[in-house]
Amino acid sequence: MQPTPPQPVAGLLLDLDGTLIDTEHFHYQSTLAVLVEWDLHLTPEDFVPFLGFSELPYWTALCEKFEIPSEVPYLMKRRTEEYVRILQATSIEPLPGVLDLLQHAKDRQIPVAVASASPRGQIDAGLEAAGLAQQLPIRRSGLEDVAFNRGKPHPDVYQAAAKALDADPFQCIAIEDSANGMRAAQAAGCFTVCVPCVSHPTTETHLADLAVSCIDQVKPLLD
């Protein structure tokens, strides 16, 4: 039986990278800026399998791949520094339909939170660069705001985001673009919508309860 959206909707929980903003090329650039310290290079093709990874398993896997002689916490800290530096020097547009959806949720008094796998520094920098920081003050990180090593695909960050809204995850709609993110939202009990990112569309839309081509197509679910 096909799951149905909650009625009423108690909260809208939004992934960030690939869902609200397309920043994967900045994540790639910031990774290269860290790897160059050891004269290492990651090809764009080798980066693709890591899309949607939380920071801890991401750098753990890269350490194994390259045998980097450094501790994972240092690498995570360095990449956040590079990512913030890159984002502070540019501005980006929210993905199509994002502003319409946020206004629709506001008009219907549905609270919204960001539930991202990224460190908080990266979340804040991305929202600032896209001009979304004031609209989305409630944010939960899959690194700082959950138990150690419990980022996506574990449900913790979605549970934390729902709790921040004083909402039951089962009464929330989550919007995601990655397989790990969809698994996390589903495990938390959220009605999960997949909006594949144009630059790196997932082939695993079946992991969601519903797949749409543009995020503003979620608006009818909030009515």
XYZ file of N, CA and C in Angstrom:
669
model
N 0.836 -1.193 0.000
C 0.000 0.000 0.000
C 0.877 1.251 0.000
N 0.584 2.185 -0.890
C 1.370 3.401 -1.000
C 1.156 4.299 0.219
N 2.249 4.712 0.908
C 2.100 5.617 2.053
C 1.464 6.936 1.619
N 0.743 7.545 2.508
C 0.115 8.826 2.217
C 0.747 9.912 3.080
N 0.789 11.141 2.586
C 1.382 12.238 3.366
C 0.598 12.465 4.653
N 1.262 12.903 5.713
C 0.557 13.180 6.967
C -0.400 14.353 6.802
N -1.491 14.287 7.516
C -2.457 15.393 7.547
C -2.955 15.572 8.979
N -2.740 16.715 9.574
C -1.989 17.848 9.004
C -0.478 17.598 9.051
N 0.243 18.390 8.293
C 1.703 18.314 8.304
C 2.227 19.128 9.482
N 2.992 18.472 10.360
C 3.497 19.151 11.553
C 4.829 19.842 11.318
N 5.543 19.433 10.266
C 6.841 20.044 9.998
C 7.375 19.643 8.642
N 8.168 20.522 8.075
C 8.832 20.264 6.797
C 10.326 20.204 7.072
N 10.942 19.055 6.781
C 12.355 18.825 7.083
C 13.121 18.737 5.773
N 14.125 19.585 5.623
C 14.789 19.751 4.339
C 16.267 19.396 4.403
N 16.681 18.500 3.529
C 18.104 18.327 3.282
C 18.626 19.620 2.672
N 19.930 19.815 2.695
C 20.506 21.064 2.183
C 21.174 20.882 0.828
N 22.318 20.200 0.816
C 23.123 20.091 -0.407
C 22.433 19.199 -1.433
N 22.161 19.766 -2.603
C 21.488 19.023 -3.660
C 19.984 19.140 -3.600
N 19.456 19.647 -2.478
C 18.010 19.802 -2.306
C 17.614 21.271 -2.313
N 18.269 22.068 -1.481
C 18.013 23.508 -1.455
C 19.016 24.278 -2.311
N 20.257 23.809 -2.302
C 21.326 24.450 -3.059
C 22.181 23.374 -3.709
N 22.754 23.703 -4.863
C 23.609 22.751 -5.568
C 25.058 23.119 -5.283
N 25.653 22.463 -4.315
C 26.983 22.836 -3.840
C 28.006 21.710 -3.946
N 27.654 20.633 -4.624
C 28.578 19.495 -4.628
C 29.923 19.858 -5.251
N 29.934 20.776 -6.240
C 31.217 21.170 -6.825
C 32.076 21.922 -5.805
N 31.433 22.631 -4.863
C 32.197 23.287 -3.800
C 32.738 22.253 -2.807
N 31.955 21.213 -2.554
C 32.452 20.135 -1.693
C 33.647 19.446 -2.355
N 33.561 19.275 -3.654
C 34.672 18.664 -4.391
C 35.907 19.563 -4.324
N 35.726 20.858 -4.600
C 36.851 21.789 -4.568
C 37.498 21.850 -3.184
N 36.678 21.844 -2.135
C 37.235 21.922 -0.789
C 37.977 20.641 -0.426
N 37.520 19.517 -0.954
C 38.247 18.258 -0.745
C 39.619 18.316 -1.410
N 39.653 18.803 -2.646
C 40.937 18.918 -3.353
C 41.895 19.832 -2.600
N 41.362 20.901 -2.008
C 42.208 21.850 -1.279
C 42.848 21.210 -0.055
N 42.193 20.206 0.505
C 42.771 19.476 1.634
C 43.770 18.420 1.136
N 43.384 17.676 0.119
C 44.230 16.591 -0.379
C 45.559 17.084 -0.943
N 45.585 18.321 -1.433
C 46.814 18.844 -2.034
C 47.939 18.933 -1.016
N 47.596 18.956 0.280
C 48.631 18.988 1.320
C 49.530 17.758 1.240
N 49.011 16.661 0.664
C 49.797 15.427 0.500
C 50.008 15.105 -0.980
N 49.841 16.108 -1.840
C 49.998 15.938 -3.289
C 49.081 14.843 -3.827
N 47.854 14.790 -3.282
C 46.869 13.807 -3.700
C 45.781 14.491 -4.528
N 45.120 13.717 -5.366
C 44.060 14.255 -6.219
C 42.928 13.254 -6.322
N 41.701 13.755 -6.255
C 40.497 12.945 -6.403
C 39.805 13.365 -7.686
N 39.571 12.413 -8.582
C 38.916 12.757 -9.844
C 37.423 12.989 -9.608
N 36.779 13.754 -10.473
C 35.330 13.937 -10.344
C 34.569 12.617 -10.349
N 35.047 11.661 -11.135
C 34.385 10.353 -11.199
C 34.520 9.599 -9.882
N 35.671 9.731 -9.239
C 35.877 9.066 -7.944
C 35.112 9.750 -6.826
N 34.732 11.015 -7.038
C 33.986 11.764 -6.027
C 32.516 11.365 -6.010
N 31.978 10.974 -7.162
C 30.541 10.701 -7.298
C 30.016 9.701 -6.265
N 30.700 8.578 -6.006
C 30.149 7.621 -5.037
C 29.986 8.168 -3.619
N 30.631 9.305 -3.331
C 30.561 9.871 -1.983
C 29.442 10.894 -1.824
N 28.677 11.161 -2.874
C 27.585 12.119 -2.775
C 26.589 11.659 -1.715
N 26.232 12.553 -0.824
C 25.281 12.210 0.235
C 25.912 11.605 1.466
N 27.246 11.419 1.452
C 27.936 10.857 2.616
C 27.995 11.887 3.742
N 27.903 11.407 4.963
C 28.214 12.254 6.107
C 29.723 12.444 6.188
N 30.154 13.486 6.895
C 31.561 13.870 6.894
C 32.482 12.791 7.460
N 32.074 12.141 8.539
C 32.940 11.143 9.172
C 33.198 9.937 8.262
N 32.169 9.255 7.733
C 32.447 8.145 6.827
C 33.117 8.581 5.521
N 32.868 9.829 5.105
C 33.497 10.364 3.893
C 35.011 10.390 4.043
N 35.479 10.995 5.123
C 36.918 11.093 5.299
C 37.542 9.781 5.745
N 36.780 8.960 6.423
C 37.288 7.622 6.765
C 37.566 6.836 5.496
N 36.641 6.917 4.529
C 36.817 6.201 3.259
C 37.981 6.777 2.455
N 38.120 8.111 2.450
C 39.221 8.716 1.705
C 40.569 8.385 2.336
N 40.607 8.300 3.664
C 41.853 7.904 4.335
C 42.271 6.500 3.937
N 41.284 5.623 3.831
C 41.580 4.252 3.413
C 42.014 4.208 1.950
N 41.353 4.999 1.123
C 41.658 5.001 -0.304
C 43.072 5.512 -0.584
N 43.461 6.592 0.088
C 44.727 7.253 -0.198
C 45.814 6.987 0.842
N 45.455 6.285 1.947
C 46.397 6.069 3.037
C 46.960 7.410 3.525
N 46.066 8.351 3.792
C 46.469 9.686 4.225
C 47.041 9.612 5.644
N 48.233 10.130 5.848
C 48.853 10.075 7.185
C 48.355 11.196 8.086
N 47.053 11.223 8.342
C 46.478 12.261 9.184
C 45.231 11.721 9.855
N 44.837 12.365 10.945
C 43.645 11.946 11.672
C 42.392 12.506 11.008
N 41.326 11.699 11.018
C 40.069 12.097 10.386
C 39.528 13.414 10.943
N 39.515 13.646 12.270
C 39.003 14.928 12.768
C 39.723 16.139 12.182
N 41.026 16.033 11.975
C 41.777 17.138 11.369
C 41.311 17.373 9.937
N 41.133 16.291 9.191
C 40.708 16.412 7.795
C 39.319 17.025 7.695
N 38.423 16.636 8.585
C 37.079 17.206 8.580
C 37.135 18.703 8.890
N 37.933 19.079 9.866
C 38.070 20.486 10.234
C 38.646 21.289 9.078
N 39.677 20.756 8.429
C 40.317 21.466 7.322
C 39.347 21.636 6.155
N 38.559 20.616 5.852
C 37.653 20.758 4.706
C 36.567 21.792 4.999
N 36.060 21.818 6.215
C 35.071 22.832 6.561
C 35.667 24.225 6.413
N 36.915 24.406 6.844
C 37.580 25.701 6.682
C 37.667 26.095 5.214
N 38.056 25.148 4.364
C 38.180 25.443 2.933
C 36.814 25.700 2.302
N 35.830 24.914 2.702
C 34.481 25.073 2.155
C 33.916 26.448 2.514
N 34.064 26.842 3.760
C 33.578 28.150 4.197
C 34.313 29.263 3.454
N 35.618 29.118 3.287
C 36.404 30.125 2.561
C 35.881 30.289 1.133
N 35.607 29.179 0.471
C 35.108 29.224 -0.913
C 33.733 29.879 -0.965
N 32.843 29.472 -0.055
C 31.474 29.990 -0.082
C 31.412 31.467 0.285
N 32.290 31.912 1.172
C 32.276 33.322 1.569
C 32.695 34.231 0.414
N 33.343 33.668 -0.577
C 33.814 34.462 -1.713
C 32.842 34.440 -2.886
N 31.676 33.843 -2.703
C 30.734 33.744 -3.813
C 29.309 33.837 -3.312
N 28.386 33.892 -4.232
C 26.967 33.798 -3.896
C 26.351 32.773 -4.832
N 25.333 32.080 -4.361
C 24.696 31.042 -5.146
C 23.186 31.227 -5.089
N 22.516 30.670 -6.065
C 21.066 30.751 -6.114
C 20.460 29.484 -5.514
N 19.382 29.617 -4.758
C 18.656 28.407 -4.351
C 18.189 27.650 -5.590
N 18.032 26.357 -5.455
C 17.561 25.555 -6.582
C 16.133 25.955 -6.956
N 15.733 25.695 -8.194
C 14.399 26.098 -8.657
C 13.284 25.592 -7.742
N 12.361 26.485 -7.424
C 11.199 26.116 -6.628
C 11.371 26.240 -5.136
N 12.603 26.402 -4.646
C 12.856 26.434 -3.206
C 12.155 27.618 -2.545
N 12.320 28.797 -3.101
C 11.723 29.986 -2.491
C 10.200 29.893 -2.484
N 9.631 29.347 -3.547
C 8.176 29.177 -3.602
C 7.695 28.222 -2.515
N 8.423 27.122 -2.318
C 8.023 26.153 -1.302
C 8.125 26.751 0.098
N 9.210 27.470 0.372
C 9.373 28.070 1.688
C 8.273 29.095 1.974
N 7.903 29.869 0.963
C 6.827 30.839 1.151
C 5.497 30.129 1.384
N 5.275 29.034 0.665
C 4.046 28.253 0.809
C 3.933 27.691 2.224
N 5.047 27.170 2.744
C 5.044 26.641 4.111
C 4.802 27.763 5.125
N 5.409 28.910 4.888
C 5.210 30.050 5.793
C 3.751 30.492 5.798
N 3.154 30.571 4.607
C 1.759 30.996 4.500
C 0.825 30.060 5.256
N 1.193 28.787 5.332
C 0.358 27.795 6.008
C 0.821 27.517 7.425
N 1.766 28.319 7.881
C 2.272 28.239 9.259
C 2.817 26.845 9.588
N 3.473 26.254 8.608
C 4.133 24.960 8.803
C 5.607 25.218 9.092
N 6.098 24.826 10.257
C 7.501 25.095 10.597
C 8.449 24.261 9.746
N 9.628 24.819 9.524
C 10.621 24.202 8.631
C 11.958 24.109 9.343
N 12.657 23.004 9.123
C 14.008 22.842 9.664
C 14.894 22.199 8.607
N 16.169 22.530 8.674
C 17.168 21.893 7.816
C 17.741 20.692 8.556
N 17.816 19.557 7.849
C 18.409 18.332 8.408
C 19.501 17.875 7.442
N 20.721 18.279 7.710
C 21.828 18.053 6.783
C 22.868 17.122 7.372
N 23.509 16.348 6.498
C 24.605 15.481 6.926
C 25.877 16.267 7.207
N 25.934 17.500 6.742
C 27.160 18.296 6.806
C 27.435 18.848 8.202
N 28.697 19.224 8.473
C 29.009 19.948 9.707
C 28.278 21.284 9.735
N 28.049 21.793 10.932
C 27.280 23.026 11.064
C 27.943 24.199 10.332
N 29.259 24.274 10.352
C 29.942 25.361 9.652
C 29.638 25.371 8.171
N 29.552 24.187 7.566
C 29.226 24.091 6.148
C 27.762 24.445 5.902
N 26.880 24.010 6.798
C 25.455 24.329 6.668
C 25.263 25.842 6.695
N 25.850 26.486 7.690
C 25.687 27.924 7.844
C 26.233 28.669 6.625
N 27.396 28.250 6.131
C 28.012 28.926 4.985
C 27.158 28.773 3.731
N 26.597 27.583 3.530
C 25.756 27.355 2.357
C 24.493 28.186 2.380
N 23.841 28.248 3.529
C 22.614 29.032 3.646
C 22.892 30.525 3.500
N 24.003 30.988 4.058
C 24.372 32.401 3.921
C 24.634 32.743 2.452
N 25.381 31.897 1.764
C 25.727 32.176 0.366
C 24.495 32.217 -0.528
N 23.471 31.447 -0.159
C 22.248 31.388 -0.960
C 21.181 32.376 -0.513
N 21.476 33.161 0.527
C 20.506 34.118 1.023
C 19.337 33.478 1.749
N 19.544 32.282 2.302
C 18.466 31.542 2.970
C 18.612 31.492 4.488
N 19.649 32.116 5.008
C 19.949 31.963 6.431
C 18.823 32.466 7.322
N 18.254 33.609 6.994
C 17.202 34.164 7.847
C 15.913 33.363 7.748
N 15.651 32.769 6.583
C 14.428 31.990 6.396
C 14.509 30.621 7.062
N 15.723 30.140 7.285
C 15.903 28.788 7.817
C 16.831 28.819 9.040
N 16.377 29.387 10.131
C 17.230 29.486 11.327
C 17.360 28.176 12.095
N 16.423 27.234 11.897
C 16.459 25.969 12.633
C 17.198 24.947 11.789
N 18.354 24.517 12.292
C 19.233 23.634 11.517
C 19.792 22.546 12.426
N 19.851 21.345 11.896
C 20.474 20.254 12.634
C 21.504 19.575 11.737
N 22.659 19.304 12.335
C 23.803 18.733 11.626
C 23.946 17.246 11.932
N 24.249 16.473 10.900
C 24.497 15.048 11.071
C 25.851 14.756 11.683
N 26.594 15.792 12.032
C 27.873 15.612 12.716
C 27.786 16.093 14.162
N 27.460 17.373 14.368
C 27.468 17.930 15.719
C 26.213 17.635 16.532
N 25.081 17.432 15.877
C 23.812 17.358 16.607
C 23.280 15.940 16.800
N 24.085 14.942 16.507
C 23.679 13.548 16.717
C 24.825 12.810 17.405
N 24.537 11.605 17.854
C 25.569 10.793 18.497
C 26.683 10.469 17.508
N 27.864 10.213 18.034
C 29.040 9.936 17.209
C 28.749 8.855 16.172
N 29.104 9.158 14.915
C 28.975 8.210 13.797
C 27.531 7.807 13.536
N 26.586 8.721 13.834
C 25.174 8.428 13.593
C 24.579 9.404 12.584
N 25.383 9.816 11.603
C 24.875 10.645 10.523
C 24.055 9.817 9.549
N 23.593 10.445 8.477
C 22.837 9.712 7.464
C 23.681 8.557 6.932
N 23.125 7.368 6.730
C 21.710 7.008 6.604
C 20.986 6.684 7.918
N 21.622 6.913 9.061
C 20.906 6.742 10.327
C 19.839 7.832 10.456
N 18.786 7.577 11.221
C 17.667 8.521 11.286
C 17.876 9.714 12.205
N 18.983 9.738 12.952
C 19.134 10.669 14.066
C 18.962 12.142 13.701
N 19.530 12.571 12.573
C 19.464 13.999 12.254
C 18.031 14.415 11.914
N 17.261 13.513 11.327
C 15.856 13.839 11.059
C 15.036 13.831 12.349
N 15.364 12.923 13.229
C 14.690 12.926 14.532
C 15.013 14.203 15.298
N 16.270 14.637 15.227
C 16.681 15.860 15.915
C 16.002 17.090 15.314
N 15.876 17.113 13.989
C 15.234 18.248 13.323
C 13.751 18.317 13.678
N 13.086 17.161 13.698
C 11.673 17.139 14.080
C 11.498 17.593 15.533
N 12.385 17.124 16.402
C 12.310 17.513 17.812
C 12.478 19.018 17.968
N 13.357 19.604 17.142
C 13.571 21.049 17.203
C 12.304 21.822 16.852
N 11.425 21.194 16.067
C 10.149 21.809 15.697
C 9.030 21.395 16.647
N 9.382 20.588 17.659
C 8.380 20.028 18.573
C 7.331 19.237 17.797
N 7.833 18.450 16.831
C 6.949 17.686 15.949
C 7.309 16.206 15.991
N 6.323 15.367 15.746
C 6.535 13.930 15.600
C 7.061 13.677 14.187
N 8.195 12.964 14.028
C 8.702 12.700 12.683
C 7.662 12.061 11.758
N 6.756 11.257 12.319
C 5.738 10.604 11.508
C 4.726 11.607 10.944
N 4.713 12.807 11.499
C 3.817 13.860 11.011
C 4.570 14.897 10.179
N 5.797 14.539 9.791
C 6.625 15.462 9.013
C 6.844 14.950 7.592
N 7.082 15.886 6.689
C 7.510 15.577 5.333
C 8.990 15.935 5.220
N 9.773 14.997 4.721
C 11.202 15.226 4.502
C 11.474 15.253 3.009
N 12.354 16.149 2.594
C 12.709 16.257 1.179
C 14.204 16.005 1.034
N 14.541 15.099 0.127
C 15.915 14.631 -0.031
C 16.276 14.477 -1.507
N 17.590 14.392 -1.774
C 18.041 14.131 -3.140
C 18.976 12.933 -3.229
N 19.428 12.400 -2.082
C 20.410 11.310 -2.112
C 19.850 10.036 -1.489
N 20.458 8.920 -1.847
C 20.024 7.620 -1.325
C 20.200 7.557 0.193
N 21.360 7.986 0.690
C 21.590 7.960 2.142
C 20.596 8.856 2.865
N 20.297 9.998 2.283
C 19.340 10.904 2.901
C 17.943 10.321 2.952
N 17.527 9.692 1.863
C 16.198 9.070 1.839
C 16.117 7.939 2.854
N 17.164 7.171 2.978
C 17.171 6.088 3.970
C 17.052 6.665 5.383
N 17.733 7.768 5.631
C 17.680 8.396 6.948
C 16.277 8.903 7.257
N 15.666 9.585 6.303
C 14.327 10.137 6.513
C 13.295 9.032 6.703
N 13.409 7.982 5.909
C 12.482 6.856 6.036
C 12.644 6.177 7.387
N 13.889 6.004 7.811
C 14.132 5.344 9.090
C 13.593 6.161 10.258
N 13.540 7.494 10.080
C 12.986 8.349 11.133
C 11.463 8.325 11.145
N 10.842 7.798 10.090
C 9.396 7.718 10.013
C 8.744 8.827 9.220
N 9.555 9.675 8.571
C 9.009 10.789 7.803
C 8.427 10.319 6.468
N 7.402 11.015 6.001
C 6.967 10.839 4.613
C 8.044 11.494 3.758
N 8.663 10.718 2.896
C 9.892 11.137 2.226
C 9.654 11.419 0.749
N 10.085 12.602 0.324
C 9.966 13.014 -1.071
C 11.363 13.146 -1.657
N 11.566 12.555 -2.814
C 12.841 12.678 -3.524
C 12.708 13.723 -4.626
N 13.628 14.693 -4.605
C 13.744 15.666 -5.689
C 15.161 15.536 -6.239
N 15.374 14.742 -7.283
C 16.735 14.539 -7.794
C 17.381 15.854 -8.213
N 18.619 16.042 -7.816
C 19.350 17.240 -8.200
C 19.748 17.130 -9.670
N 19.587 18.219 -10.405
C 19.848 18.189 -11.845
C 21.296 17.831 -12.143
N 22.238 18.323 -11.331
C 23.656 18.103 -11.630
C 24.127 16.693 -11.304
N 23.436 16.007 -10.400
C 23.841 14.644 -10.026
C 22.599 13.853 -9.595
N 21.687 13.584 -10.522
C 20.425 12.931 -10.156
C 20.623 11.506 -9.662
N 19.965 11.182 -8.574
C 20.020 9.830 -8.054
C 19.220 8.884 -8.936
N 19.629 7.634 -8.964
C 18.873 6.605 -9.686
C 18.027 5.787 -8.718
N 18.021 6.190 -7.439
C 17.341 5.403 -6.411
C 16.110 6.126 -5.864
N 15.349 6.711 -6.759
C 14.150 7.437 -6.333
C 13.130 6.511 -5.670
N 13.257 5.200 -5.913
C 12.319 4.243 -5.310
C 12.433 4.198 -3.788
N 13.511 4.751 -3.240
C 13.678 4.752 -1.791
C 12.732 5.739 -1.107
N 12.158 6.654 -1.865
C 11.250 7.652 -1.312
C 9.798 7.203 -1.460
N 8.921 7.852 -0.701
C 7.483 7.602 -0.839
C 6.930 8.262 -2.090
N 7.609 9.328 -2.530
C 7.169 10.080 -3.693
C 8.380 10.724 -4.339
N 8.412 10.752 -5.657
C 9.472 11.437 -6.391
C 8.848 12.501 -7.281
N 9.427 13.695 -7.251
C 8.967 14.789 -8.095
C 10.173 15.393 -8.799
N 9.930 16.167 -9.829
C 11.031 16.721 -10.609
C 11.483 18.088 -10.114
N 10.604 18.786 -9.387
C 10.951 20.106 -8.865
C 10.375 20.241 -7.462
N 11.114 20.879 -6.575
C 10.726 20.915 -5.170
C 9.403 21.640 -4.941
N 9.030 22.581 -5.806
C 7.767 23.291 -5.570
C 6.549 22.404 -5.818
N 6.777 21.215 -6.391
C 5.687 20.255 -6.567
C 5.267 19.616 -5.245
N 6.004 19.920 -4.185
C 5.640 19.436 -2.854
C 4.529 20.308 -2.247
N 4.311 21.487 -2.776
C 3.358 22.433 -2.175
C 1.975 21.830 -1.927
N 1.390 21.072 -2.871
C 0.061 20.516 -2.599
C -0.005 19.595 -1.386
N 1.140 18.980 -1.014
C 1.151 18.095 0.141
C 0.995 18.866 1.445
N 1.229 20.165 1.402
C 1.145 20.986 2.611
C -0.237 21.582 2.821
N -1.113 21.457 1.813
C -2.451 22.068 1.889
C -3.432 21.223 2.676
